[in-house]
Coordinates of C-alpha atoms and ligand atoms in Angstrom, one line a residue:
X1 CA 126.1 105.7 73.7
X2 CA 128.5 103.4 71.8
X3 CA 127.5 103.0 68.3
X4 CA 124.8 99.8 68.2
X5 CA 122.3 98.6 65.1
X6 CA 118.8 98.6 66.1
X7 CA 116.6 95.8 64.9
X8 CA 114.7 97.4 61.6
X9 CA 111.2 96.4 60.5
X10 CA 108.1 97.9 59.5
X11 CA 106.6 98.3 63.1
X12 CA 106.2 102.1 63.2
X13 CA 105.7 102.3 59.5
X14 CA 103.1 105.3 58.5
X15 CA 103.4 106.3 62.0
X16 CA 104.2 110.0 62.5
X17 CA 105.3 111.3 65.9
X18 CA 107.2 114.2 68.5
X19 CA 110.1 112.8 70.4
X20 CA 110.8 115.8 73.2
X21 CA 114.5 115.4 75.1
X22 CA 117.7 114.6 72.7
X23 CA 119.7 116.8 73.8
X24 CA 123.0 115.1 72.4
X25 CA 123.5 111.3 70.9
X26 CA 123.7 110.0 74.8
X27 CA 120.3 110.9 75.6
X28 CA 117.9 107.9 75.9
X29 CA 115.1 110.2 73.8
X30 CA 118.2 109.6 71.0
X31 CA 117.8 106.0 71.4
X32 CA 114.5 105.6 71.3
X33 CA 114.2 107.8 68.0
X34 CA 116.9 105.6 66.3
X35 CA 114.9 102.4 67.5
X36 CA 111.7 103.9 65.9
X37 CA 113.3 105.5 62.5
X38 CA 114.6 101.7 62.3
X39 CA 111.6 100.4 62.4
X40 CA 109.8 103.3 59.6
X41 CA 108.8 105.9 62.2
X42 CA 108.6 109.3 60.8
X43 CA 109.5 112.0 63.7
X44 CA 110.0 115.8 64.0
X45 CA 112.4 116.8 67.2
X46 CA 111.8 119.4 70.0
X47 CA 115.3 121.0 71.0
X48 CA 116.3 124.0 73.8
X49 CA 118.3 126.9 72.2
X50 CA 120.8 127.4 69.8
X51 CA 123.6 124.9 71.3
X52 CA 121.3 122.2 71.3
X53 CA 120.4 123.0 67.5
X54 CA 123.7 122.3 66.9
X55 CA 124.1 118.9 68.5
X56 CA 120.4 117.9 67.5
X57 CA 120.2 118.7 63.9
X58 CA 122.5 116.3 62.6
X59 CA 121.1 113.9 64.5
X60 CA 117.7 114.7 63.3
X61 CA 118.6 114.5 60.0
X62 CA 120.8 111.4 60.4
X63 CA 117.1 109.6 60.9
X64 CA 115.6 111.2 57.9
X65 CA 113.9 114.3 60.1
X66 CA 113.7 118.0 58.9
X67 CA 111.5 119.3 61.8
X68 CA 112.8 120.8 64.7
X69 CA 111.2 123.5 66.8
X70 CA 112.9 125.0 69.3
X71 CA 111.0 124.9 73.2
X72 CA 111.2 124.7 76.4
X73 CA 108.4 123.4 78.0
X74 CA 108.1 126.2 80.5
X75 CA 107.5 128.6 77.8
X76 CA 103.5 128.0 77.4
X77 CA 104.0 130.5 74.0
X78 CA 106.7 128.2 72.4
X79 CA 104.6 124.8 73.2
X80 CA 101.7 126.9 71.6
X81 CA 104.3 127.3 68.8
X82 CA 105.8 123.7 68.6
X83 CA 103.0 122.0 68.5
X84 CA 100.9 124.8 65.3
X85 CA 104.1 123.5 63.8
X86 CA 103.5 120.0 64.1
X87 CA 99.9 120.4 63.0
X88 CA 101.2 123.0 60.7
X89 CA 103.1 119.9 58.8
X90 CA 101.5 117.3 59.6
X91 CA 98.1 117.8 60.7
X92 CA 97.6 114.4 62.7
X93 CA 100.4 112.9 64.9
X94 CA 100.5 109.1 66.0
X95 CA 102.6 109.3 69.2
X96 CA 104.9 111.2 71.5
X97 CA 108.0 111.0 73.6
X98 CA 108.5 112.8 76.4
X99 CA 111.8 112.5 78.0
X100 CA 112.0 115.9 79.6
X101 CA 113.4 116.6 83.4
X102 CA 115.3 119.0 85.4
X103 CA 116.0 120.1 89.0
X104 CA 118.9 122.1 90.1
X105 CA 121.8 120.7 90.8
X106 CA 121.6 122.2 94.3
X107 CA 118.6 120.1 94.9
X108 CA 119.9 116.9 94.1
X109 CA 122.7 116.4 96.8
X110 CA 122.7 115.6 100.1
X111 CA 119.5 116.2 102.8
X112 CA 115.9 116.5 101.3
X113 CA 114.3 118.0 103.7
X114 CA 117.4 120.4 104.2
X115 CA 118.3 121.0 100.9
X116 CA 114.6 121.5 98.9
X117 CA 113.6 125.1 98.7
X118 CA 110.5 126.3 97.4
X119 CA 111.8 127.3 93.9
X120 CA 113.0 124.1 93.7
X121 CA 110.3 122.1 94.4
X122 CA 108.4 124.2 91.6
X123 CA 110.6 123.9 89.0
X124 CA 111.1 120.5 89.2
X125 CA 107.4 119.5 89.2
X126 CA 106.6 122.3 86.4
X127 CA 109.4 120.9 84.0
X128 CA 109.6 117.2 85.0
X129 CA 105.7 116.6 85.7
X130 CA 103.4 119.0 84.7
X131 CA 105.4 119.3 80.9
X132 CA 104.1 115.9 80.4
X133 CA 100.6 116.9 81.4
X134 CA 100.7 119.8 79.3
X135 CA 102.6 118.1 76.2
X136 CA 100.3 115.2 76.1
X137 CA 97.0 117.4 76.1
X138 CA 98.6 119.4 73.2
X139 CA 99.7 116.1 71.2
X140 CA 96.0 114.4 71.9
X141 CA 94.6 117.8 70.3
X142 CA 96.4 116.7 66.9
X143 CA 97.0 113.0 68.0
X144 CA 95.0 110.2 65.5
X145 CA 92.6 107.8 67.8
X146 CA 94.8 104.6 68.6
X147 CA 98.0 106.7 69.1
X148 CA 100.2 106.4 71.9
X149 CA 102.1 108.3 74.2
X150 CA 105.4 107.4 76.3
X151 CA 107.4 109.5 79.2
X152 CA 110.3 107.9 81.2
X153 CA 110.7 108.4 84.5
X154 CA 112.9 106.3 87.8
X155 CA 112.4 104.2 90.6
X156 CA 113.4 107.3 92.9
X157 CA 109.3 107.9 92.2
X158 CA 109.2 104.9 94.6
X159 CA 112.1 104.2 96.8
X160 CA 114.5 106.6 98.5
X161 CA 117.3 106.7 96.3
X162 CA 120.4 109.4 98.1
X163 CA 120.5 112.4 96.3
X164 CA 117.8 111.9 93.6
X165 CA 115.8 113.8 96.1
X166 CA 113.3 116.4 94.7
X167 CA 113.4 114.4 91.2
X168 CA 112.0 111.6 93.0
X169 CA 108.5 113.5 94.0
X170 CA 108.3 114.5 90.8
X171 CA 108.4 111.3 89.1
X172 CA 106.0 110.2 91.3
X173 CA 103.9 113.0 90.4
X174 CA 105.1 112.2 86.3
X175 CA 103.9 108.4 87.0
X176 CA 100.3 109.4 88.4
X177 CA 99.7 111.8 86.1
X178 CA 100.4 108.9 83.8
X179 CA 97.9 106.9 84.6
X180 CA 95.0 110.3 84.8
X181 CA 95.9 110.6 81.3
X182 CA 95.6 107.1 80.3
X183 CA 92.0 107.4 82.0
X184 CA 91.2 111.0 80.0
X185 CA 92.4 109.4 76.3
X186 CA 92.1 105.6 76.7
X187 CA 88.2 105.9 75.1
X188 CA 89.7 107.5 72.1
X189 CA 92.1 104.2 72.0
X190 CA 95.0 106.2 72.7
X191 CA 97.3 104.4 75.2
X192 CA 100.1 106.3 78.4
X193 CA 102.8 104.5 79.8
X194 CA 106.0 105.4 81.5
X195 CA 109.5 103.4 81.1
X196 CA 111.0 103.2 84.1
X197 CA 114.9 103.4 83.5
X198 CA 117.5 102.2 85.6
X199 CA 120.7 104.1 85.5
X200 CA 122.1 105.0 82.3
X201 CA 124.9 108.1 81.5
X202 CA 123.7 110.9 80.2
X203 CA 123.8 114.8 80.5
X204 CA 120.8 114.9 83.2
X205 CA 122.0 111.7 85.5
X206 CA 125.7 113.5 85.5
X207 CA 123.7 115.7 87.5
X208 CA 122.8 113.6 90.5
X209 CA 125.4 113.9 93.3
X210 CA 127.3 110.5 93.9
X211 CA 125.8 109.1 90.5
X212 CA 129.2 106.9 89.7
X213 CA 128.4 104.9 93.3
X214 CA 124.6 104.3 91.4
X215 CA 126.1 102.8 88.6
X216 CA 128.1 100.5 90.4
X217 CA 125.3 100.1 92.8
X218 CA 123.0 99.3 90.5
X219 CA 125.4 96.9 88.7
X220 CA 126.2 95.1 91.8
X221 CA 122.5 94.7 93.3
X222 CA 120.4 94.5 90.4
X223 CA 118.8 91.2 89.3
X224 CA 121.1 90.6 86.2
X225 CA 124.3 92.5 88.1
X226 CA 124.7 94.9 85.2
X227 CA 123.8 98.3 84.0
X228 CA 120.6 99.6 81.9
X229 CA 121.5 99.4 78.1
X230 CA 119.8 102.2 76.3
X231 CA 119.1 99.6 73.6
X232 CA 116.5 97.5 76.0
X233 CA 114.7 101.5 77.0
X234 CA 114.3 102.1 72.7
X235 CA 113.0 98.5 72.5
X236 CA 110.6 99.1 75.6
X237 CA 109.7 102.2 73.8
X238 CA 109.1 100.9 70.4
X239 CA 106.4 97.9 71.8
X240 CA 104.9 100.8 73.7
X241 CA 104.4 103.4 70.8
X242 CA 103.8 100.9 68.4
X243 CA 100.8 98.5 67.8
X244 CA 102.7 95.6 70.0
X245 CA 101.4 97.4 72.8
X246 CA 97.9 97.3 72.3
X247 CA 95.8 97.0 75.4
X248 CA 98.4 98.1 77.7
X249 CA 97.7 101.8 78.9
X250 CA 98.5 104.1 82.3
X251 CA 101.4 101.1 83.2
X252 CA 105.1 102.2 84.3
X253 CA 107.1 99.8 83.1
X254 CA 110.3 99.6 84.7
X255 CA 113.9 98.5 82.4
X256 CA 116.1 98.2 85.1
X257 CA 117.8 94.9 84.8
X258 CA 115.7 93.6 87.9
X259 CA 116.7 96.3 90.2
X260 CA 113.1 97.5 91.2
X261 CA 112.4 93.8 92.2
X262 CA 115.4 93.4 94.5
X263 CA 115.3 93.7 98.0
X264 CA 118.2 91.8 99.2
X265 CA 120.5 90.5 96.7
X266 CA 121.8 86.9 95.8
X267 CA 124.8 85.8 96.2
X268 CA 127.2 87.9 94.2
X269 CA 130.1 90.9 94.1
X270 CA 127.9 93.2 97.0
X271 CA 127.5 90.5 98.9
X272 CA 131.0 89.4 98.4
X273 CA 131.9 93.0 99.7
X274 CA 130.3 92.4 102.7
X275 CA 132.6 89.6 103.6
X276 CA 130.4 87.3 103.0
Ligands
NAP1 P1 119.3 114.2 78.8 O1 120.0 113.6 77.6 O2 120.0 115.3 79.5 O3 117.8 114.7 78.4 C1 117.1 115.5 79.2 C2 116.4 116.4 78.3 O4 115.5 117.3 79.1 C3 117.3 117.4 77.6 O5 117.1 117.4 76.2 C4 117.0 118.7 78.2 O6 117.3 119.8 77.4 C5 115.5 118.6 78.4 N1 115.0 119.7 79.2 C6 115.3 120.0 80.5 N2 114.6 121.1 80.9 C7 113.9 121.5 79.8 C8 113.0 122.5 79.5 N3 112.7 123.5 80.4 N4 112.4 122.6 78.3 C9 112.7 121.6 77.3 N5 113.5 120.6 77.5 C10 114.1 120.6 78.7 O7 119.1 113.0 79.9 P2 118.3 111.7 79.8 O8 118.8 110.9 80.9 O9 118.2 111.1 78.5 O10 116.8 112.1 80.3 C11 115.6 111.9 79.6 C12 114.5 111.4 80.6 O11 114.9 110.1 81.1 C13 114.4 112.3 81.8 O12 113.0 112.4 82.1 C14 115.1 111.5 82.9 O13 114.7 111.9 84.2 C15 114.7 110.2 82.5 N6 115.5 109.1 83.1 C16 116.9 109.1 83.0 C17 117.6 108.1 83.6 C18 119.1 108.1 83.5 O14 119.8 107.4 84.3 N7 119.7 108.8 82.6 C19 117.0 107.0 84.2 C20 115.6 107.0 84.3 C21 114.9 108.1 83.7 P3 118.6 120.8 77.9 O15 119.8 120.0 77.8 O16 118.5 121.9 77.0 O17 118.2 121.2 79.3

């Protein structure tokens, strides 16, 4: 992600919270954390191994943060750990951000009924779904009453979108479970939401076969014919997690430039291409 000044403020100020998915300065996790640090947000980092300490630390510390605790989300002994740590330092937490998902890249090209296996199918819905389900019982165990809680998640949950394939089935299972846990935690005030992304490059969407054709699909056909800026995700994110978003729980929220509410498009370049 190009280098861009997020709008500062006191929004988040006192507020202490996990963010769960930078894996480099691309990811959108990344910036959403720089949107909330701007805006006084006080946040510890999950990473995955030793080469992501690497690219995560400096990041981390770039926004003020000395926590980071290593986990993968399958690994119910290292959430255990992450999360004794959080407590650990902190005691109460105000919000989370999950921004976790993976599927092989074998699963994500071509057929879905020919090309999803078993194993697959598994490991996408434990590591794209159920770490959310997991992660946000753990944070509510620690989390102050009026917190709030944000996962991300993309309109292949809805709509057949080539390739996306197993990842879409688990989004939709990441957007129900969503809206179960806004039900468990909304009496203790604490809200759920997913942001629904549209395209945007990072490490996991270089994993989706033909993903250069979604850009420029997405571009073309979307309601304000351009990509997803990162910038409008962290700003979707910070009225979510912050008090802005009070009263709005178990919604997916989609930052798309229009492209969820499309279903033919204006007049414009892919209409244009048609010969039209
Ligand atoms: P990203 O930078 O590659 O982030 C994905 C993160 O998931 C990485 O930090 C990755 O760590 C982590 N992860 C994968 N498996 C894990 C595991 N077992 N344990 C712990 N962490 C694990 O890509 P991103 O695009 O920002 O993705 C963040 C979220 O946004 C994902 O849920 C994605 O589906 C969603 N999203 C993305 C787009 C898009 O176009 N980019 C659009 C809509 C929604 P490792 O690198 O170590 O695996």
């Amino acid at each position: 992600m190009a280098e861009q000044t997020f709008p500062t403020g006191t929004l988040m100020a006192g507020k202490r919270g996990l963010i769960m998915g930078v894996a480099n300065k691309n990811s959108i996790a990344w910036a959403i954390a720089q949107q909330l640090a701007a805006q006084g947000a006080e946040m510890a980092f999950t990473y995955q191994g030793d080469k992501l300490l690497r690219r995560v630390k400096p990041l981390a510390e770039s926004v003020g943060s000395d926590t980071l605790v290593d986990c993968d989300v399958t690994n119910d002994d290292q959430m255990e750990a992450a999360f004794k740590t959080i407590e650990d330092k902190w005691g109460k937490i105000d919000f989370l951000v999950h921004a976790i998902a993976f599927a092989g890249k074998d699963q994500l090209a071509g057929s879905f009924i020919e090309q999803t296996t078993r194993e697959g199918f598994k490991s996408a819905l434990d590591i794209s779904a159920y770490s959310f389900v997991d992660a946000a019982r753990r944070a509510s165990n620690i989390m102050n009453d009026g917190g709030a809680m944000i996962t991300l998640t993309y309109l292949g949950s809805e709509r057949v979108i080539p390739n996306y394939n197993v990842m879409g089935v688990a989004k939709a299972a990441l957007e129900a479970s969503t809206r179960y846990i806004a039900a468990d935690l909304g009496p203790r005030q604490i809200r759920v939401n997913a942001i629904s992304a549209g395209p945007i490059k990072t490490l996991a969407a270089a994993g989706i076969g033909s993903g250069r054709h979604m850009f420029r699909f997405n571009k073309a056909a979307s309601a304000m014919q351009d990509n997803t800026d990162p910038m409008g995700v962290a700003g979707a994110a910070l009225y979510l997690l912050s008090d802005l978003g009070l009263s709005c729980t178990g919604e997916t929220h989609h930052v798309d430039g229009g492209f969820h509410a499309i279903g033919m498009p204006q007049e414009g370049p892919l209409r244009e291409s048609l010969g039209e």
